[in-house]
Amino acid sequence: MTLDRADALAQDAADPLASFAAQFHHPFDDLGRRLVYLCGHSLGLQPKSAAQYVEQEMQDWQRLGVLGHHVATRPWIRYHEQAAAPLAALVGAHESEVVAMNSLTVNLHLMMVSFFRPDSRRNRVLIEKSAFPSDRYAVVSQLVSHGLNAAEHLIEIEPRPGERILRTEDVIDRIEQEGAALALVLLPGVQYLTGQSLDLAPMMDAARRAGAATGLDLAHGIGNTPLNLHDWNADFGVWCSYKYLNAGPGAIGGCFVHERHARSIELPRFAGWWGHDPAVRFQMGPDFHPIPGAQGWQISNPPVLSAAPLLASLEIFQRAGIRRLREKSLALTGYLQRLIEAHLPGQVDVITPSAAPERGCQLSLRIARPPAAAKRCHELLTAAGVVADWREPDVLRIAPVPLYNSYSDVFAAVDALSLALRR
Ligand SMILES: Cc1ncc(COP(=O)(O)O)c(C=O)c1O
């Protein structure tokens, strides 16, 4: 197999999803050169249609004022509901199990209020040692709010010595060991640092067998890998929409609550009027009657201007289809891996698993140089017009996103990295 620029162009020409790239704004440098943007794992590109979606709301607000709640083109009072079907398709859930609301860490707290219910015997939370810091902060603060502490009640699992990737059997063993002491198992869909996509079904099963509640951080999973939250039986899942969902910086996040909790009114929750039955919401009664399903965890009315780009992006996802995107993603990331192996042998260590089911778009690389020189490679890459990112202590993350990246983008990135490594 040839691994040159002509081959990349040939693959682009044969790509059935190639035309979707033109539906996004691609950033340019000061000299007007298009950047090679491989950073959708951090912030997705802007759909060109997003501005029209936002503009529509600005115009409706200007034209209608408060009346827009009911008669805007997309009535604000039900605005969030328009995201439910496409979100459900992305996470493998029923529409009633998902809701667009708040942001990830806020949703994580709200979910823990309901699903982390420690008692004197079952009071531990299992997370991974390299969990995204915000998750750890949230979990520890929840422990403290129950009079517990991280030293005794937080279990942090990590890969075996000398390994970077969690083994499924190790996670399950640990869940089984902790057994009746475990109150909550909180895991990522795709690990933010290593790019590992966890085999969640058996882990969720093990946690449920142990009697623990289960939660998922899907920041790097949604819009990236196919998810099956309903069938995996997770109690809850939370995500942000600014990464693979391309909904813009600080965009409205989302939440999954399994249907078995749809009518669990006995669960403690932090309530607000937007989670209250809409049929009687404006009767302004004193008692809270939650909407059955995930919507019952809403607190405030949705931020329409921040939700508008999400609707724009979800409309593109519906046209492209997550299965087709995943097919392209596997090919594109596989191509990135092959180029690295062919052009940078011994210089770069790919820590993301090489087996396709065990990863999403992203490859995480360790550069075989002393730390300062490795970091310098990232700086040179940036200077060459390739946008990837660096995560301390030693990881370069590169994510070819099937909606808007091409094989030529991937080729250009490896070419630039190869040059950076020679400097
Ligand atoms: C894996 C993961 N979890 C949580 C967060 C925090 O998200 P937010 O700021 O939306 O709460 C991020 C943000 O990048 C993340 O990558």
Short mmCIF file of C-alpha atoms and ligand atoms in Angstrom, two decimals, residues 103-105 132 134-135 192 217 219-220 240 242-243, ligand 1:
data_model
loop_
_atom_site.label_atom_id
_atom_site.label_comp_id
_atom_site.label_asym_id
_atom_site.label_seq_id
_atom_site.Cartn_x
_atom_site.Cartn_y
_atom_site.Cartn_z
CA SER A 103 -23.34 21.56 31.24
CA LEU A 104 -21.53 18.33 31.96
CA THR A 105 -20.27 18.79 35.51
CA PHE A 132 -11.06 14.12 33.99
CA SER A 134 -13.73 17.95 37.04
CA ASP A 135 -15.29 14.52 37.60
CA TYR A 192 -10.03 11.81 27.47
CA ASP A 217 -19.10 10.56 31.42
CA ALA A 219 -17.82 13.91 26.91
CA HIS A 220 -15.56 12.10 24.44
CA CYS A 240 -21.03 18.15 26.83
CA TYR A 242 -18.84 21.37 22.38
CA LYS A 243 -16.57 18.50 21.32
C1 LIG B 1 -14.06 13.98 30.04
C2 LIG B 1 -14.57 15.30 30.48
N1 LIG B 1 -15.37 15.37 31.56
C3 LIG B 1 -15.83 16.56 32.01
C4 LIG B 1 -15.51 17.73 31.38
C5 LIG B 1 -16.03 19.02 31.96
O1 LIG B 1 -17.01 19.59 31.17
P1 LIG B 1 -17.87 20.89 31.60
O2 LIG B 1 -16.95 22.04 31.66
O3 LIG B 1 -18.85 21.02 30.47
O4 LIG B 1 -18.51 20.59 32.89
C6 LIG B 1 -14.68 17.70 30.24
C7 LIG B 1 -14.31 18.95 29.55
O5 LIG B 1 -13.57 18.99 28.61
C8 LIG B 1 -14.20 16.45 29.79
O6 LIG B 1 -13.38 16.36 28.75
#
